[in-house]
Short mmCIF file of C-alpha atoms in Angstrom, two decimals:
data_model
loop_
_atom_site.label_atom_id
_atom_site.label_comp_id
_atom_site.label_asym_id
_atom_site.label_seq_id
_atom_site.Cartn_x
_atom_site.Cartn_y
_atom_site.Cartn_z
CA UNK A 1 0.04 0.37 -0.27
CA UNK A 2 1.46 3.65 -0.23
CA UNK A 3 2.39 5.37 2.41
CA UNK A 4 1.24 8.47 1.18
CA UNK A 5 -2.34 8.04 0.36
CA UNK A 6 -5.53 8.15 2.58
CA UNK A 7 -6.68 4.41 2.12
CA UNK A 8 -9.70 4.24 5.31
CA UNK A 9 -11.63 7.88 6.32
CA UNK A 10 -14.05 7.07 8.96
CA UNK A 11 -16.06 9.66 10.07
CA UNK A 12 -17.93 10.79 13.30
CA UNK A 13 -20.09 13.16 14.32
CA UNK A 14 -20.06 14.45 17.65
CA UNK A 15 -22.28 17.03 19.30
CA UNK A 16 -21.09 17.59 22.95
CA UNK A 17 -19.46 14.79 23.40
CA UNK A 18 -16.51 15.92 25.22
CA UNK A 19 -16.62 12.23 27.56
CA UNK A 20 -16.70 10.39 24.70
CA UNK A 21 -15.17 10.95 21.72
CA UNK A 22 -11.30 10.20 23.14
CA UNK A 23 -12.65 6.66 24.09
CA UNK A 24 -14.36 6.10 21.04
CA UNK A 25 -10.75 7.56 19.25
CA UNK A 26 -8.95 5.61 21.02
CA UNK A 27 -11.04 2.27 19.92
CA UNK A 28 -9.49 3.81 16.14
CA UNK A 29 -6.87 4.57 16.77
CA UNK A 30 -6.72 0.63 17.65
CA UNK A 31 -8.38 -0.79 14.50
CA UNK A 32 -5.98 1.32 12.96
CA UNK A 33 -2.68 -0.30 14.47
CA UNK A 34 -3.94 -3.53 12.81
CA UNK A 35 -4.55 -1.85 9.24
CA UNK A 36 -1.67 -1.85 7.03
CA UNK A 37 -2.96 0.78 5.38
CA UNK A 38 -3.40 4.79 6.73
CA UNK A 39 -6.73 6.13 8.40
CA UNK A 40 -7.92 9.17 8.89
CA UNK A 41 -10.36 10.42 11.57
CA UNK A 42 -12.98 12.72 10.77
CA UNK A 43 -14.59 14.74 13.92
CA UNK A 44 -17.49 16.49 12.70
CA UNK A 45 -18.94 19.02 15.22
CA UNK A 46 -21.42 19.64 14.90
CA UNK A 47 -22.87 22.44 17.44
CA UNK A 48 -20.20 21.92 19.93
CA UNK A 49 -20.11 24.38 23.15
CA UNK A 50 -18.58 22.53 25.12
CA UNK A 51 -14.40 20.80 24.57
CA UNK A 52 -15.59 18.24 21.69
CA UNK A 53 -12.83 19.92 19.22
CA UNK A 54 -10.30 21.12 21.78
CA UNK A 55 -10.24 16.89 21.87
CA UNK A 56 -10.48 16.29 18.84
CA UNK A 57 -7.92 17.98 17.47
CA UNK A 58 -5.38 17.06 20.42
CA UNK A 59 -5.77 13.01 19.69
CA UNK A 60 -5.22 14.27 16.39
CA UNK A 61 -7.97 14.17 13.91
CA UNK A 62 -10.02 16.27 11.00
CA UNK A 63 -12.74 18.55 12.56
CA UNK A 64 -14.88 19.25 10.60
CA UNK A 65 -17.92 22.07 11.74
CA UNK A 66 -21.23 22.21 11.64
CA UNK A 67 -24.50 23.91 12.17
CA UNK A 68 -27.65 20.83 11.46
CA UNK A 69 -29.74 19.00 13.48
CA UNK A 70 -30.34 15.89 10.85
CA UNK A 71 -27.32 13.08 12.07
CA UNK A 72 -27.87 12.14 8.31
CA UNK A 73 -26.23 15.89 7.23
CA UNK A 74 -23.76 16.07 9.74
CA UNK A 75 -22.44 12.58 8.61
CA UNK A 76 -22.59 13.94 4.79
CA UNK A 77 -20.81 16.68 5.44
CA UNK A 78 -18.23 14.38 6.82
CA UNK A 79 -18.35 12.15 3.93
CA UNK A 80 -17.45 15.30 1.18
CA UNK A 81 -14.47 16.15 2.95
CA UNK A 82 -12.98 12.83 3.02
CA UNK A 83 -9.95 11.88 1.05
CA UNK A 84 -10.21 8.16 1.46
CA UNK A 85 -10.95 5.33 -1.15
CA UNK A 86 -12.75 3.93 2.33
CA UNK A 87 -15.20 5.63 3.91
CA UNK A 88 -16.33 3.85 7.39
CA UNK A 89 -19.56 5.71 9.62
CA UNK A 90 -19.21 5.11 13.46
CA UNK A 91 -21.44 7.13 16.28
CA UNK A 92 -18.96 8.74 18.93
CA UNK A 93 -20.35 7.59 22.12
CA UNK A 94 -19.38 4.32 20.46
CA UNK A 95 -17.13 2.32 19.35
CA UNK A 96 -15.58 -0.30 17.52
CA UNK A 97 -13.31 -3.28 17.21
CA UNK A 98 -9.90 -4.27 16.93
CA UNK A 99 -10.26 -5.37 13.80
CA UNK A 100 -13.21 -3.62 12.32
CA UNK A 101 -11.10 -1.70 9.67
CA UNK A 102 -8.86 -4.37 8.43
CA UNK A 103 -12.18 -6.94 7.80
CA UNK A 104 -13.95 -3.38 6.15
CA UNK A 105 -11.20 -3.45 3.81
CA UNK A 106 -10.96 -6.94 2.29
CA UNK A 107 -14.49 -6.77 2.35
CA UNK A 108 -14.87 -4.48 -0.25
CA UNK A 109 -11.71 -5.57 -1.98
CA UNK A 110 -12.89 -9.01 -2.62
CA UNK A 111 -15.41 -6.86 -5.45
CA UNK A 112 -18.88 -8.59 -3.61
CA UNK A 113 -19.99 -6.39 -1.48
CA UNK A 114 -21.31 -2.52 -2.03
CA UNK A 115 -21.37 -1.20 1.80
CA UNK A 116 -22.67 -2.74 4.89
CA UNK A 117 -23.55 -2.58 9.32
CA UNK A 118 -22.39 -4.52 11.51
CA UNK A 119 -24.10 -6.40 14.43
CA UNK A 120 -24.08 -4.49 17.27
CA UNK A 121 -23.44 -5.64 20.95
CA UNK A 122 -24.07 -3.28 24.10
CA UNK A 123 -20.50 -2.23 27.24
CA UNK A 124 -23.06 -3.86 28.91
CA UNK A 125 -25.89 -6.06 29.76
CA UNK A 126 -28.97 -6.18 31.92
CA UNK A 127 -32.42 -8.30 31.33
CA UNK A 128 -34.03 -4.87 29.30
CA UNK A 129 -30.73 -4.52 27.17
CA UNK A 130 -30.87 -8.04 27.13
CA UNK A 131 -34.83 -8.25 25.44
CA UNK A 132 -33.53 -4.83 22.92
CA UNK A 133 -30.40 -6.97 21.86
CA UNK A 134 -31.98 -9.71 20.60
CA UNK A 135 -34.67 -7.52 18.53
CA UNK A 136 -31.93 -5.69 17.30
CA UNK A 137 -30.50 -9.30 15.82
CA UNK A 138 -34.08 -11.07 14.93
CA UNK A 139 -34.34 -6.88 12.95
CA UNK A 140 -30.92 -7.50 11.14
CA UNK A 141 -31.47 -10.96 10.53
CA UNK A 142 -34.70 -10.61 8.59
CA UNK A 143 -34.26 -8.10 7.41
CA UNK A 144 -30.58 -7.99 6.38
CA UNK A 145 -30.78 -4.03 6.59
CA UNK A 146 -27.82 -4.02 9.55
CA UNK A 147 -27.31 -0.41 10.33
CA UNK A 148 -24.14 0.80 13.95
CA UNK A 149 -21.81 1.33 11.69
CA UNK A 150 -22.07 1.86 7.67
CA UNK A 151 -19.33 1.26 5.65
CA UNK A 152 -18.75 1.77 1.42
CA UNK A 153 -16.29 2.98 -0.78
CA UNK A 154 -16.04 6.79 -0.79
CA UNK A 155 -17.41 6.06 -4.56
CA UNK A 156 -20.84 4.18 -4.08
CA UNK A 157 -21.24 7.50 -1.38
CA UNK A 158 -21.46 9.88 -4.00
CA UNK A 159 -23.40 7.63 -6.67
CA UNK A 160 -25.84 7.43 -4.20
CA UNK A 161 -25.66 11.69 -2.50
CA UNK A 162 -24.78 9.88 0.89
CA UNK A 163 -27.32 9.55 4.04
CA UNK A 164 -30.98 10.18 2.96
CA UNK A 165 -31.27 12.76 5.04
CA UNK A 166 -34.25 12.59 6.95
CA UNK A 167 -34.90 12.17 10.79
CA UNK A 168 -36.54 9.24 11.47
CA UNK A 169 -35.05 6.64 10.28
CA UNK A 170 -32.08 7.79 8.20
CA UNK A 171 -30.07 4.54 9.05
CA UNK A 172 -32.33 2.19 7.64
CA UNK A 173 -33.04 3.92 4.74
CA UNK A 174 -29.85 4.57 3.69
CA UNK A 175 -29.20 0.22 4.37
CA UNK A 176 -32.00 -0.03 1.68
CA UNK A 177 -30.70 2.71 -0.89
CA UNK A 178 -27.39 1.21 -0.99
CA UNK A 179 -28.63 -2.36 -0.79
CA UNK A 180 -31.05 -1.60 -4.13
CA UNK A 181 -27.37 0.67 -6.00
CA UNK A 182 -25.44 -2.78 -5.16
CA UNK A 183 -27.68 -5.00 -7.34
CA UNK A 184 -27.35 -2.89 -9.81
CA UNK A 185 -23.14 -3.78 -9.92
CA UNK A 186 -24.14 -6.94 -9.27
CA UNK A 187 -23.25 -6.76 -5.63
CA UNK A 188 -24.69 -7.40 -2.14
CA UNK A 189 -25.32 -5.93 1.29
CA UNK A 190 -23.89 -7.01 3.63
CA UNK A 191 -22.50 -6.83 7.45
CA UNK A 192 -19.18 -7.62 9.31
CA UNK A 193 -19.00 -11.04 10.54
CA UNK A 194 -16.01 -11.53 12.92
CA UNK A 195 -16.13 -7.61 14.72
CA UNK A 196 -19.15 -5.74 15.76
CA UNK A 197 -19.92 -1.80 17.25
CA UNK A 198 -19.73 -1.56 20.82
CA UNK A 199 -23.13 0.41 21.18
CA UNK A 200 -22.61 2.92 24.31
CA UNK A 201 -25.83 2.36 27.04
CA UNK A 202 -25.25 6.20 28.75
CA UNK A 203 -29.22 6.67 27.69
CA UNK A 204 -29.92 3.54 29.36
CA UNK A 205 -27.42 4.37 32.15
CA UNK A 206 -29.31 8.04 33.33
CA UNK A 207 -32.51 6.57 31.65
CA UNK A 208 -33.03 3.34 33.49
CA UNK A 209 -33.34 0.34 31.04
CA UNK A 210 -36.50 -0.42 30.47
CA UNK A 211 -36.36 3.31 28.17
CA UNK A 212 -36.72 2.45 24.63
CA UNK A 213 -39.96 0.29 26.09
CA UNK A 214 -40.66 2.89 27.59
CA UNK A 215 -40.81 5.29 25.00
CA UNK A 216 -43.12 3.47 22.79
CA UNK A 217 -45.27 3.03 25.05
CA UNK A 218 -45.67 6.61 26.88
CA UNK A 219 -45.64 7.55 22.48
CA UNK A 220 -47.30 4.68 20.73
CA UNK A 221 -49.82 8.25 19.39
CA UNK A 222 -46.34 9.88 17.95
CA UNK A 223 -45.82 6.73 16.70
CA UNK A 224 -48.78 6.17 14.86
CA UNK A 225 -48.82 9.66 13.34
CA UNK A 226 -45.92 9.17 11.79
CA UNK A 227 -46.62 5.75 9.66
CA UNK A 228 -50.24 8.16 8.86
CA UNK A 229 -47.14 10.90 7.66
CA UNK A 230 -47.76 12.94 10.35
CA UNK A 231 -43.79 13.47 11.98
CA UNK A 232 -44.37 16.26 13.86
CA UNK A 233 -44.97 14.77 17.04
CA UNK A 234 -42.19 11.95 16.74
CA UNK A 235 -40.00 14.81 15.17
CA UNK A 236 -40.10 17.09 18.12
CA UNK A 237 -39.42 13.12 20.80
CA UNK A 238 -36.55 12.49 18.20
CA UNK A 239 -35.19 16.96 19.26
CA UNK A 240 -35.52 15.95 22.39
CA UNK A 241 -33.99 12.81 22.71
CA UNK A 242 -31.33 12.95 19.76
CA UNK A 243 -30.49 16.27 19.04
CA UNK A 244 -30.81 17.78 22.90
CA UNK A 245 -30.07 14.67 24.91
CA UNK A 246 -26.30 15.49 25.50
CA UNK A 247 -26.91 19.54 25.99
CA UNK A 248 -28.97 18.19 29.41
CA UNK A 249 -26.12 14.92 29.92
#
């Protein structure tokens, strides 16, 4: 591999993530040590008012500043800045396992796959979290739309226009788009076999391990209206639980 070329770019969206950005970067750095090529880390600082940017720069990452309130747009801002031929995305409070970059690169270079996602494992477990884990495994297994970590070549991300820029279920929409594009290229959408995403439990730590089950019950009306096309209440819930959560915790 050429020493002066960036082979893999890891894009990390971050909104006030000073508590988590270093450990995410450390997991990327460790995975880079198992990969023979060059890896860059891009931290997309989204409306950050804490030390996220400082910590990212101190850790050697490239920083992209962004003001959007849509995670897909934040990721796309990072994708537009990459120098690598392969792109991996991971959320800032999560971590990758040590051979993630190597496995991604190998799968893409095989020519069989358009891209993919990763299995998800929580960083700790309890009965409610095992229930969540099982539901995720069933959903991923039935649909084949693995998410969590997304990976594909830069050329592929450019061909599909990056992440689908919607607030709700943007990950599933993007996985569907990658899979559909792959079919036109004679390639499959897949998942990592040997590595996985270490999923943060911080919201469960703060709000209880039954959090998402409670949210589904408490917001059944908003979910029903969203299914019928009225997403106003659902968008407010997303703002509270995802886009504004870090401001309060």
